[in-house]
Short mmCIF file of C-alpha atoms and ligand atoms in Angstrom, two decimals:
data_model
loop_
_atom_site.label_atom_id
_atom_site.label_comp_id
_atom_site.label_asym_id
_atom_site.label_seq_id
_atom_site.Cartn_x
_atom_site.Cartn_y
_atom_site.Cartn_z
CA MET A 1 -31.12 18.46 -15.09
CA SER A 2 -28.23 17.31 -16.99
CA GLU A 3 -28.18 14.05 -18.94
CA LYS A 4 -24.34 13.90 -18.75
CA VAL A 5 -22.22 10.88 -18.20
CA ALA A 6 -19.13 11.29 -16.01
CA LEU A 7 -16.12 9.00 -15.34
CA ILE A 8 -14.23 9.64 -12.28
CA THR A 9 -10.74 7.78 -11.74
CA GLY A 10 -10.11 7.62 -8.01
CA ILE A 11 -13.91 7.43 -6.90
CA THR A 12 -12.97 5.74 -3.71
CA GLY A 13 -10.99 8.51 -2.51
CA GLN A 14 -11.46 11.90 -0.91
CA ASP A 15 -12.12 14.14 -3.77
CA GLY A 16 -13.58 11.04 -5.92
CA SER A 17 -16.52 10.91 -3.43
CA TYR A 18 -17.40 14.56 -3.07
CA LEU A 19 -17.10 14.89 -6.68
CA ALA A 20 -19.48 11.79 -7.27
CA GLU A 21 -22.21 13.23 -5.15
CA HIS A 22 -22.02 16.89 -6.89
CA LEU A 23 -22.43 15.60 -10.46
CA LEU A 24 -24.84 13.23 -9.42
CA GLN A 25 -26.89 16.02 -7.69
CA LYS A 26 -26.62 17.70 -11.18
CA GLY A 27 -28.06 15.28 -12.74
CA TYR A 28 -25.15 13.53 -14.18
CA THR A 29 -24.84 9.52 -14.82
CA VAL A 30 -21.34 8.64 -12.65
CA TRP A 31 -19.28 5.95 -13.23
CA GLY A 32 -16.12 5.76 -10.87
CA MET A 33 -12.78 3.49 -11.73
CA LYS A 34 -12.14 1.29 -8.51
CA ARG A 35 -9.38 -0.83 -7.66
CA ARG A 36 -9.38 -4.03 -6.84
CA SER A 37 -8.29 -4.15 -3.30
CA SER A 38 -8.08 -7.16 -0.83
CA SER A 39 -9.92 -5.60 1.80
CA PHE A 40 -12.99 -3.43 2.04
CA ASN A 41 -12.13 0.32 0.49
CA THR A 42 -15.55 2.09 0.03
CA SER A 43 -16.41 3.58 2.87
CA ARG A 44 -16.67 7.15 1.68
CA ILE A 45 -19.27 6.11 -1.23
CA ASP A 46 -21.11 3.31 0.55
CA ALA A 47 -24.29 5.42 0.00
CA LEU A 48 -24.16 5.32 -3.56
CA PHE A 49 -23.84 1.63 -4.03
CA ALA A 50 -27.41 -0.21 -4.30
CA ASN A 51 -27.07 -3.84 -2.75
CA ASP A 52 -29.24 -5.94 -0.22
CA ARG A 53 -29.70 -3.38 2.47
CA GLN A 54 -30.41 -0.35 0.18
CA GLU A 55 -31.44 1.05 -2.89
CA GLY A 56 -28.46 3.69 -3.79
CA ASN A 57 -28.18 5.85 -6.26
CA PRO A 58 -29.52 4.52 -9.94
CA HIS A 59 -27.21 6.84 -11.86
CA PHE A 60 -24.09 5.67 -10.01
CA HIS A 61 -21.71 2.93 -11.33
CA TYR A 62 -18.76 1.52 -11.18
CA PHE A 63 -16.20 -0.81 -13.00
CA TYR A 64 -12.75 -2.19 -11.90
CA GLY A 65 -9.55 -0.50 -13.61
CA ASP A 66 -6.25 0.70 -12.76
CA LEU A 67 -4.47 3.90 -14.30
CA THR A 68 -1.45 1.30 -14.92
CA ASP A 69 -3.62 -0.36 -17.28
CA ALA A 70 -4.18 0.73 -20.62
CA SER A 71 -6.30 -1.89 -22.09
CA ASN A 72 -8.65 -1.38 -19.39
CA ILE A 73 -8.77 2.55 -19.87
CA ILE A 74 -9.46 1.85 -23.41
CA ARG A 75 -12.23 -0.64 -22.95
CA TYR A 76 -14.05 1.14 -20.86
CA ILE A 77 -14.00 4.79 -22.40
CA GLN A 78 -15.07 3.06 -25.42
CA GLU A 79 -17.72 1.32 -23.26
CA ILE A 80 -19.27 4.41 -21.43
CA GLN A 81 -18.43 7.14 -23.96
CA PRO A 82 -18.19 10.16 -21.27
CA ASP A 83 -18.49 13.39 -21.78
CA GLU A 84 -16.58 14.36 -18.91
CA ILE A 85 -13.50 12.36 -17.52
CA TYR A 86 -12.00 13.67 -14.08
CA ASN A 87 -8.97 12.08 -13.63
CA LEU A 88 -8.59 12.01 -9.93
CA ALA A 89 -6.72 8.57 -9.26
CA ALA A 90 -3.01 9.08 -8.14
CA MET A 91 -0.37 7.51 -5.50
CA SER A 92 -1.11 11.01 -3.81
CA HIS A 93 0.86 10.40 -0.82
CA VAL A 94 4.48 12.80 -1.19
CA LYS A 95 6.50 11.02 1.75
CA VAL A 96 5.55 7.53 0.25
CA SER A 97 6.25 8.47 -3.12
CA PHE A 98 10.02 8.75 -2.49
CA ASP A 99 9.30 4.73 -1.37
CA THR A 100 7.64 4.10 -4.57
CA PRO A 101 9.11 6.41 -7.06
CA GLU A 102 8.76 4.21 -10.27
CA TYR A 103 5.02 3.36 -9.42
CA THR A 104 4.19 6.91 -9.08
CA GLY A 105 5.62 8.00 -12.20
CA ASN A 106 3.65 5.23 -13.91
CA ALA A 107 0.41 5.58 -11.91
CA ASP A 108 0.70 9.68 -11.82
CA GLY A 109 2.37 10.40 -14.89
CA LEU A 110 1.84 7.83 -17.49
CA GLY A 111 -1.90 7.02 -16.18
CA THR A 112 -2.71 10.50 -17.14
CA LEU A 113 -1.26 9.82 -20.73
CA ARG A 114 -3.23 6.82 -21.22
CA ILE A 115 -6.22 8.50 -20.56
CA LEU A 116 -5.51 11.27 -22.87
CA GLU A 117 -4.59 8.81 -25.37
CA ALA A 118 -7.49 6.74 -25.26
CA VAL A 119 -9.80 9.50 -25.61
CA ARG A 120 -7.72 10.64 -28.75
CA MET A 121 -7.50 6.99 -30.28
CA LEU A 122 -11.15 6.30 -29.81
CA GLY A 123 -11.85 9.29 -31.57
CA LEU A 124 -13.72 11.06 -28.55
CA THR A 125 -11.44 14.31 -28.94
CA GLY A 126 -14.47 16.35 -30.10
CA LYS A 127 -17.14 14.88 -27.15
CA THR A 128 -15.31 14.16 -24.06
CA LYS A 129 -13.30 16.61 -21.58
CA VAL A 130 -10.63 15.67 -19.61
CA TYR A 131 -9.95 17.27 -16.27
CA GLN A 132 -6.57 16.42 -14.70
CA ALA A 133 -5.85 16.59 -10.92
CA SER A 134 -2.67 18.82 -10.80
CA THR A 135 -1.23 19.89 -7.59
CA SER A 136 0.47 23.03 -5.85
CA GLU A 137 3.35 20.49 -5.24
CA LEU A 138 4.38 21.37 -8.39
CA PHE A 139 5.50 24.39 -6.88
CA GLY A 140 7.49 22.81 -4.79
CA LEU A 141 10.58 24.87 -3.85
CA VAL A 142 8.32 28.06 -4.49
CA GLN A 143 10.06 31.06 -7.08
CA GLN A 144 7.26 33.47 -5.68
CA VAL A 145 4.66 34.06 -3.31
CA PRO A 146 1.83 33.57 -3.62
CA GLN A 147 2.07 31.20 -6.81
CA SER A 148 -0.56 31.61 -9.58
CA GLU A 149 -0.74 29.71 -13.04
CA LYS A 150 2.15 32.06 -14.09
CA THR A 151 4.62 31.12 -11.46
CA PRO A 152 7.34 28.57 -12.67
CA PHE A 153 7.32 25.23 -11.37
CA TYR A 154 10.21 23.40 -9.12
CA PRO A 155 8.64 19.95 -7.95
CA ARG A 156 10.52 18.18 -5.12
CA SER A 157 9.39 14.83 -4.72
CA PRO A 158 8.72 12.00 -7.36
CA TYR A 159 5.02 12.60 -6.68
CA GLY A 160 5.60 16.39 -7.84
CA VAL A 161 7.53 15.24 -10.94
CA ALA A 162 5.17 12.67 -12.07
CA LYS A 163 2.68 15.27 -11.56
CA LEU A 164 4.39 17.92 -13.66
CA TYR A 165 4.52 15.04 -16.62
CA ALA A 166 0.82 14.54 -16.27
CA TYR A 167 0.40 18.51 -16.36
CA TRP A 168 2.43 19.15 -19.50
CA ILE A 169 1.14 16.01 -21.28
CA THR A 170 -2.63 17.64 -20.59
CA VAL A 171 -1.53 20.80 -22.01
CA ASN A 172 0.03 19.02 -24.80
CA TYR A 173 -2.80 16.91 -26.09
CA ARG A 174 -5.05 20.19 -25.38
CA GLU A 175 -2.71 22.06 -28.04
CA ALA A 176 -1.99 18.95 -30.30
CA TYR A 177 -5.10 17.35 -30.87
CA ASP A 178 -7.45 20.69 -29.85
CA MET A 179 -8.72 18.25 -26.91
CA PHE A 180 -10.88 19.93 -24.29
CA ALA A 181 -8.26 18.63 -21.52
CA CYS A 182 -7.87 21.49 -18.17
CA ASN A 183 -5.55 21.44 -15.16
CA GLY A 184 -6.97 22.39 -11.60
CA ILE A 185 -3.74 23.35 -9.61
CA LEU A 186 -5.00 22.80 -6.42
CA PHE A 187 -3.63 23.65 -3.44
CA ASN A 188 -4.26 20.93 -0.06
CA HIS A 189 -7.73 20.54 0.87
CA GLU A 190 -9.07 18.39 3.53
CA SER A 191 -12.21 17.07 4.97
CA PRO A 192 -13.57 14.84 7.55
CA VAL A 193 -12.81 12.09 5.20
CA ARG A 194 -9.48 12.73 4.56
CA GLY A 195 -6.94 9.94 4.23
CA GLU A 196 -6.04 9.19 7.70
CA THR A 197 -2.29 9.37 6.66
CA PHE A 198 -2.16 13.21 5.67
CA VAL A 199 -1.05 15.37 8.27
CA THR A 200 -4.46 17.33 8.86
CA ARG A 201 -6.63 14.37 9.41
CA LYS A 202 -3.50 12.42 11.59
CA ILE A 203 -3.65 15.19 13.76
CA THR A 204 -7.63 15.70 14.05
CA ARG A 205 -7.59 11.82 14.70
CA ALA A 206 -4.86 12.11 17.53
CA VAL A 207 -6.87 15.11 19.06
CA ALA A 208 -10.11 12.48 19.25
CA ASN A 209 -7.86 9.67 20.36
CA ILE A 210 -6.07 11.68 23.20
CA SER A 211 -8.95 13.31 24.51
CA LEU A 212 -10.77 10.04 24.88
CA GLY A 213 -7.81 8.46 26.58
CA MET A 214 -6.78 6.25 23.69
CA GLN A 215 -3.76 7.76 22.81
CA LYS A 216 -0.59 9.25 24.72
CA VAL A 217 1.27 11.34 22.17
CA LEU A 218 1.25 12.31 18.33
CA SER A 219 4.43 11.78 16.55
CA LEU A 220 5.08 14.26 13.67
CA GLY A 221 7.52 15.62 11.77
CA ASN A 222 8.50 19.05 10.11
CA LEU A 223 6.00 21.56 12.27
CA ASP A 224 7.25 24.58 10.50
CA ALA A 225 6.02 23.53 6.71
CA LYS A 226 2.92 25.68 6.04
CA ARG A 227 -0.13 25.00 3.90
CA ASP A 228 -2.79 26.86 2.20
CA TRP A 229 -5.53 24.52 3.10
CA GLY A 230 -9.28 24.58 1.80
CA HIS A 231 -12.37 22.09 1.83
CA ALA A 232 -12.70 19.30 -0.34
CA LYS A 233 -16.41 20.35 -1.02
CA ASP A 234 -15.56 23.65 -2.08
CA PHE A 235 -12.54 22.43 -4.55
CA VAL A 236 -14.47 19.64 -6.16
CA GLU A 237 -16.88 22.59 -7.12
CA ALA A 238 -13.93 24.18 -9.04
CA MET A 239 -13.11 20.89 -10.80
CA TYR A 240 -16.93 21.07 -11.90
CA LEU A 241 -16.76 24.59 -12.98
CA MET A 242 -13.82 24.24 -15.21
CA MET A 243 -15.24 21.43 -17.12
CA GLN A 244 -18.39 24.01 -17.87
CA GLN A 245 -16.47 26.64 -19.75
CA ASP A 246 -16.11 26.87 -23.35
CA GLN A 247 -12.54 26.92 -23.52
CA PRO A 248 -9.95 24.71 -21.56
CA ASP A 249 -7.55 26.30 -19.51
CA ASP A 250 -5.84 25.78 -16.17
CA TYR A 251 -6.65 27.09 -13.15
CA VAL A 252 -5.00 27.55 -9.52
CA ILE A 253 -7.31 26.91 -6.64
CA ALA A 254 -6.56 28.02 -3.19
CA THR A 255 -7.87 30.08 -0.44
CA GLY A 256 -5.01 32.30 -0.43
CA LYS A 257 -4.35 31.79 3.50
CA THR A 258 -1.31 29.79 5.05
CA THR A 259 -0.83 28.06 8.22
CA SER A 260 1.99 26.14 9.80
CA ILE A 261 1.77 22.54 10.86
CA ARG A 262 2.22 23.87 14.21
CA GLU A 263 -0.34 26.05 14.13
CA PHE A 264 -2.80 23.67 12.93
CA ALA A 265 -2.20 21.42 15.60
CA ARG A 266 -2.60 23.88 18.06
CA ARG A 267 -5.90 25.07 16.62
CA ALA A 268 -6.98 21.34 16.48
CA PHE A 269 -6.45 20.61 20.51
CA ALA A 270 -8.02 24.13 21.15
CA GLU A 271 -11.33 22.77 19.70
CA VAL A 272 -11.59 20.56 22.71
CA GLY A 273 -10.43 23.23 25.52
CA VAL A 274 -7.04 21.64 25.66
CA HIS A 275 -4.39 24.56 25.20
CA LEU A 276 -0.73 23.55 24.25
CA ASP A 277 2.67 25.09 24.66
CA PHE A 278 5.61 24.35 22.27
CA VAL A 279 8.98 23.99 23.95
CA GLY A 280 12.34 23.42 22.19
CA ASN A 281 13.55 23.00 18.70
CA GLY A 282 13.92 20.99 15.78
CA ALA A 283 13.73 17.23 16.61
CA ASN A 284 13.65 18.23 20.45
CA GLU A 285 10.66 20.33 20.02
CA LYS A 286 7.30 19.15 21.87
CA GLY A 287 3.97 20.31 22.34
CA VAL A 288 2.69 20.08 25.83
CA ILE A 289 -0.62 20.99 27.60
CA ALA A 290 -0.73 24.23 29.22
CA ALA A 291 -4.36 24.99 30.24
CA ILE A 292 -7.50 22.56 29.69
CA ASP A 293 -10.71 24.57 29.52
CA ARG A 294 -12.70 22.06 31.52
CA ASN A 295 -16.13 23.44 30.11
CA ARG A 296 -15.34 23.32 26.50
CA PHE A 297 -13.66 19.96 27.01
CA GLU A 298 -16.96 18.24 28.68
CA GLY A 299 -18.81 20.38 25.70
CA MET A 300 -16.71 18.73 23.14
CA VAL A 301 -15.80 15.28 24.40
CA GLY A 302 -18.95 15.19 26.41
CA MET A 303 -16.89 13.92 29.55
CA ARG A 304 -14.64 14.91 32.22
CA PRO A 305 -10.74 15.43 31.07
CA ASP A 306 -9.47 12.46 33.46
CA ALA A 307 -7.30 11.25 30.57
CA ILE A 308 -5.17 14.31 30.17
CA TYR A 309 -3.23 16.65 32.40
CA THR A 310 -1.96 19.74 32.38
CA GLY A 311 1.85 19.18 31.60
CA GLN A 312 1.23 16.11 29.66
CA GLU A 313 3.48 15.73 26.39
CA VAL A 314 1.18 15.16 23.50
CA ILE A 315 3.15 16.10 20.74
CA GLN A 316 6.89 14.85 19.93
CA ILE A 317 8.74 15.07 16.82
CA ASP A 318 9.80 11.67 14.92
CA PRO A 319 12.41 12.24 12.10
CA PHE A 320 10.98 9.31 10.42
CA TYR A 321 8.08 11.71 8.97
CA TYR A 322 10.92 14.16 7.73
CA ARG A 323 11.21 14.32 3.93
CA PRO A 324 14.21 14.23 1.84
CA THR A 325 13.21 17.33 0.49
CA GLU A 326 10.65 19.25 1.59
CA VAL A 327 8.09 21.80 0.22
CA SER A 328 8.12 24.83 2.99
CA LEU A 329 5.43 27.18 1.84
CA LEU A 330 2.41 27.05 -0.23
CA ILE A 331 -0.10 29.77 -0.80
CA GLY A 332 -1.87 30.27 -3.79
CA ASP A 333 -3.30 32.99 -5.47
CA ALA A 334 -6.70 31.93 -7.10
CA SER A 335 -7.80 35.18 -8.85
CA LYS A 336 -8.13 33.54 -12.06
CA ALA A 337 -10.79 31.00 -10.92
CA ARG A 338 -12.21 33.76 -8.93
CA ASP A 339 -12.39 36.37 -11.78
CA ILE A 340 -13.58 33.27 -14.47
CA LEU A 341 -15.15 30.89 -13.02
CA GLY A 342 -16.53 32.73 -10.58
CA TRP A 343 -15.25 30.32 -7.90
CA THR A 344 -14.74 31.67 -4.18
CA PRO A 345 -14.11 29.14 -1.23
CA LYS A 346 -17.17 28.87 1.31
CA HIS A 347 -15.50 27.24 3.95
CA THR A 348 -13.34 28.97 6.65
CA LEU A 349 -10.20 26.67 7.81
CA GLU A 350 -11.76 27.36 11.47
CA ASP A 351 -14.79 26.07 10.61
CA MET A 352 -12.88 22.85 8.57
CA ILE A 353 -10.79 22.30 11.85
CA THR A 354 -14.18 22.20 13.91
CA GLU A 355 -15.86 19.72 11.59
CA MET A 356 -12.74 17.38 11.53
CA VAL A 357 -12.39 17.17 15.31
CA GLU A 358 -16.14 16.67 15.78
CA ASN A 359 -16.33 14.08 13.22
CA ASP A 360 -13.12 11.89 14.72
CA ILE A 361 -14.52 12.18 17.79
CA ASP A 362 -17.90 10.93 17.40
CA LEU A 363 -16.29 8.07 15.02
CA LEU A 364 -13.64 7.04 17.55
CA LYS A 365 -16.89 6.96 19.99
CA ARG A 366 -18.96 4.88 17.63
CA ASN A 367 -15.94 2.59 16.91
CA HIS A 368 -14.95 2.20 20.53
CA HIS A 369 -18.76 1.26 21.26
CA LEU A 370 -18.93 -1.60 18.56
CA MET A 371 -15.11 -2.57 19.45
CA LYS A 372 -16.61 -3.28 23.10
CA SER A 373 -19.26 -5.22 21.50
CA GLY A 374 -16.66 -7.67 19.96
CA PHE A 375 -16.10 -5.98 16.41
CA VAL A 376 -12.81 -5.24 14.88
CA VAL A 377 -13.32 -1.93 13.39
CA HIS A 378 -9.79 -0.18 12.96
CA ASN A 379 -6.19 -1.67 12.26
CA GLU A 380 -3.70 0.33 14.01
CA LEU A 381 -1.34 -0.73 11.80
CA GLU A 382 -2.07 1.76 9.48
CA ASP A 383 -0.69 4.49 11.79
CA ILE A 384 2.65 3.49 10.25
CA PHE A 385 3.10 6.18 7.05
P1 LIG B 401 -6.81 10.43 -2.29
O1 LIG B 401 -8.06 10.33 -1.23
O2 LIG B 401 -5.46 9.57 -1.91
O3 LIG B 401 -7.60 9.07 -3.30
C1 LIG B 401 -6.54 8.88 -4.15
C2 LIG B 401 -7.77 7.71 -5.17
O4 LIG B 401 -6.98 7.46 -6.41
C3 LIG B 401 -8.11 6.37 -4.28
O5 LIG B 401 -9.76 6.17 -5.00
C4 LIG B 401 -7.36 5.61 -4.79
O6 LIG B 401 -7.34 4.13 -4.57
C5 LIG B 401 -7.10 5.66 -6.41
N1 LIG B 401 -5.94 5.04 -7.26
C6 LIG B 401 -4.54 5.13 -6.59
N2 LIG B 401 -3.79 4.59 -7.12
C7 LIG B 401 -4.77 4.29 -8.42
C8 LIG B 401 -4.09 3.21 -9.67
N3 LIG B 401 -2.83 2.99 -9.88
N4 LIG B 401 -5.38 3.16 -10.15
C9 LIG B 401 -6.48 3.58 -10.06
N5 LIG B 401 -6.86 4.33 -8.92
C10 LIG B 401 -5.76 4.67 -7.95
O7 LIG B 401 -6.74 11.69 -2.89
P2 LIG B 401 -7.43 12.74 -3.18
O8 LIG B 401 -7.11 13.57 -1.67
O9 LIG B 401 -8.91 12.80 -3.48
O10 LIG B 401 -7.04 13.50 -4.31
C11 LIG B 401 -7.56 13.38 -5.59
C12 LIG B 401 -6.44 13.45 -6.44
O11 LIG B 401 -6.34 15.06 -6.55
C13 LIG B 401 -5.23 13.14 -6.55
O12 LIG B 401 -4.66 12.94 -8.00
C14 LIG B 401 -4.15 13.63 -5.69
O13 LIG B 401 -2.66 13.44 -6.29
C15 LIG B 401 -4.72 15.14 -6.38
N6 LIG B 401 -4.28 16.18 -5.57
C16 LIG B 401 -4.93 16.33 -4.51
C17 LIG B 401 -4.82 17.18 -3.40
C18 LIG B 401 -5.27 16.98 -2.12
O14 LIG B 401 -4.91 18.10 -0.97
N7 LIG B 401 -6.36 16.27 -1.45
C19 LIG B 401 -4.29 18.49 -3.68
C20 LIG B 401 -3.92 18.59 -4.92
C21 LIG B 401 -3.92 17.40 -5.90
P3 LIG B 401 -7.67 3.27 -3.16
O15 LIG B 401 -8.68 3.65 -2.64
O16 LIG B 401 -7.78 1.93 -4.12
O17 LIG B 401 -6.25 3.65 -2.66
O1 LIG B 402 -0.76 16.27 4.85
P1 LIG B 402 0.54 15.57 4.04
O2 LIG B 402 0.79 14.77 3.69
O3 LIG B 402 0.37 16.48 2.50
P2 LIG B 402 0.97 17.35 1.59
O4 LIG B 402 2.72 16.72 1.52
O5 LIG B 402 1.14 19.01 1.16
O6 LIG B 402 0.22 16.74 -0.05
C1 LIG B 402 -0.82 16.76 0.18
O7 LIG B 402 -1.22 18.14 -0.55
C2 LIG B 402 -0.88 18.22 -1.96
C3 LIG B 402 -1.28 19.44 -2.48
O8 LIG B 402 -0.02 20.27 -2.34
C4 LIG B 402 -1.29 17.20 -2.59
F1 LIG B 402 -0.86 17.38 -4.01
C5 LIG B 402 -0.95 15.78 -2.34
O9 LIG B 402 -1.55 14.73 -2.86
C6 LIG B 402 -1.35 15.72 -0.91
O10 LIG B 402 -2.93 15.48 -0.80
O11 LIG B 402 1.79 16.93 4.61
C7 LIG B 402 1.72 18.19 4.85
C8 LIG B 402 2.95 18.84 5.37
C9 LIG B 402 4.08 18.36 4.88
O12 LIG B 402 5.22 19.49 4.95
C10 LIG B 402 4.76 17.32 5.82
O13 LIG B 402 6.03 17.18 5.91
O14 LIG B 402 3.09 18.25 6.51
C11 LIG B 402 4.13 17.97 6.98
N1 LIG B 402 4.25 17.02 8.07
C12 LIG B 402 4.64 16.79 9.25
N2 LIG B 402 4.50 16.08 9.72
C13 LIG B 402 3.58 15.79 7.67
C14 LIG B 402 3.68 14.89 9.37
N3 LIG B 402 2.67 15.31 7.08
C15 LIG B 402 2.53 13.91 7.14
N4 LIG B 402 1.71 13.22 6.16
N5 LIG B 402 2.67 13.08 8.65
C16 LIG B 402 3.07 13.72 9.56
O15 LIG B 402 3.36 13.36 10.60
#
């Protein structure tokens, strides 16, 4: 077993939670950086905390911090003396970055510099390895298909531009100070704990809601965009593998397959036996129920499909969700990661959609049961994004 100490920023996020579990299984001591929040936001890592009700994991610890606070970052890196830092924290929503461009630049761009600089100032360049959560958003208006480590970048959002700075400052610190600093250029990756405001989870939650009669219609933006979607569990393993190499380097992590938002929605509804037709164009396009496989619906949802009917419009376009500049097509070439890290994805998109839909149906049923007992379990204002 390893005796290494890892520090993960973004511990409360999708990737932070999966990576923490992965490293704890490998015997690491894990420290997570958590932002102070006015409400509970640790649901993804609750099982790791020790409290009055459970023992938790004795090798898991957290501290309060923020990527915009250099003094806090320096203090904790000094105290923890990590062998590996995984910088996963970010304002990670592309559309929101158009509304908060300066903050996004500060947290996602300069935040990375603060971590690298802390390692350098503290004299830890020979000890502490740094992983930077880079992104396929760097490719933006793609200059090549598929995209590899050699493809020129062309970011299309304040988020992408901030991550471009973070990418290059990581490369620069590696070259200037001989640090082990690497970029994982990860394509989109999802899971049952994906944030509810990203399109895949927004769709799978809506499939559950609509099936159980708790939502009528799902509003989406650009259905034509295509993404290379993998599973977050596979992708955190790639992060770990990059940090175990003798030499630091940058790697594209992707499945090599691309799917449109429209097709993802079609497959997610098909999981519960609801078959969609898409009619109309642009902002007038609609997803309409063409047929319902009653046996499949009852098998998956656990009740007769009384809440829905053939001809029902379940998807509509709301231009609110369009972005000022869009990334239309992402498809990655991860052959370098396959050849050097021995990494290939284990999950298929089909299995992941099944897992996400099943999870959202279960969650909704549990929450519905709690709500009927008087508990407030979800604030629907979260649906504005
Ligand atoms: P996520 O679920 O949105 O998690 C982001 C994490 O960052 C959360 O823990 C969040 O804390 C934290 N955070 C945000 N701003 C912060 C700040 N100023 N200081 C400290 N912590 C802050 O994102 P994810 O999907 O796990 O992605 C992890 C990383 O990979 C991100 O850097 C993202 O940009 C990048 N990435 C993601 C994908 C993908 O498809 N998932 C692909 C490529 C790259 P709160 O819980 O308090 O909000
Ligand atoms: O799910 P998304 O919001 O993810 P996006 O923009 O690709 O960004 C994610 O992946 C990046 C890696 O490439 C990460 F770096 C980033 O942190 C994040 O995790 O949107 C995917 C696509 C976009 O083209 C968007 O325009 O779906 C389209 N879309 C259509 N309707 C929508 C919606 N996206 C969202 N969030 N909500 C919609 O209603």
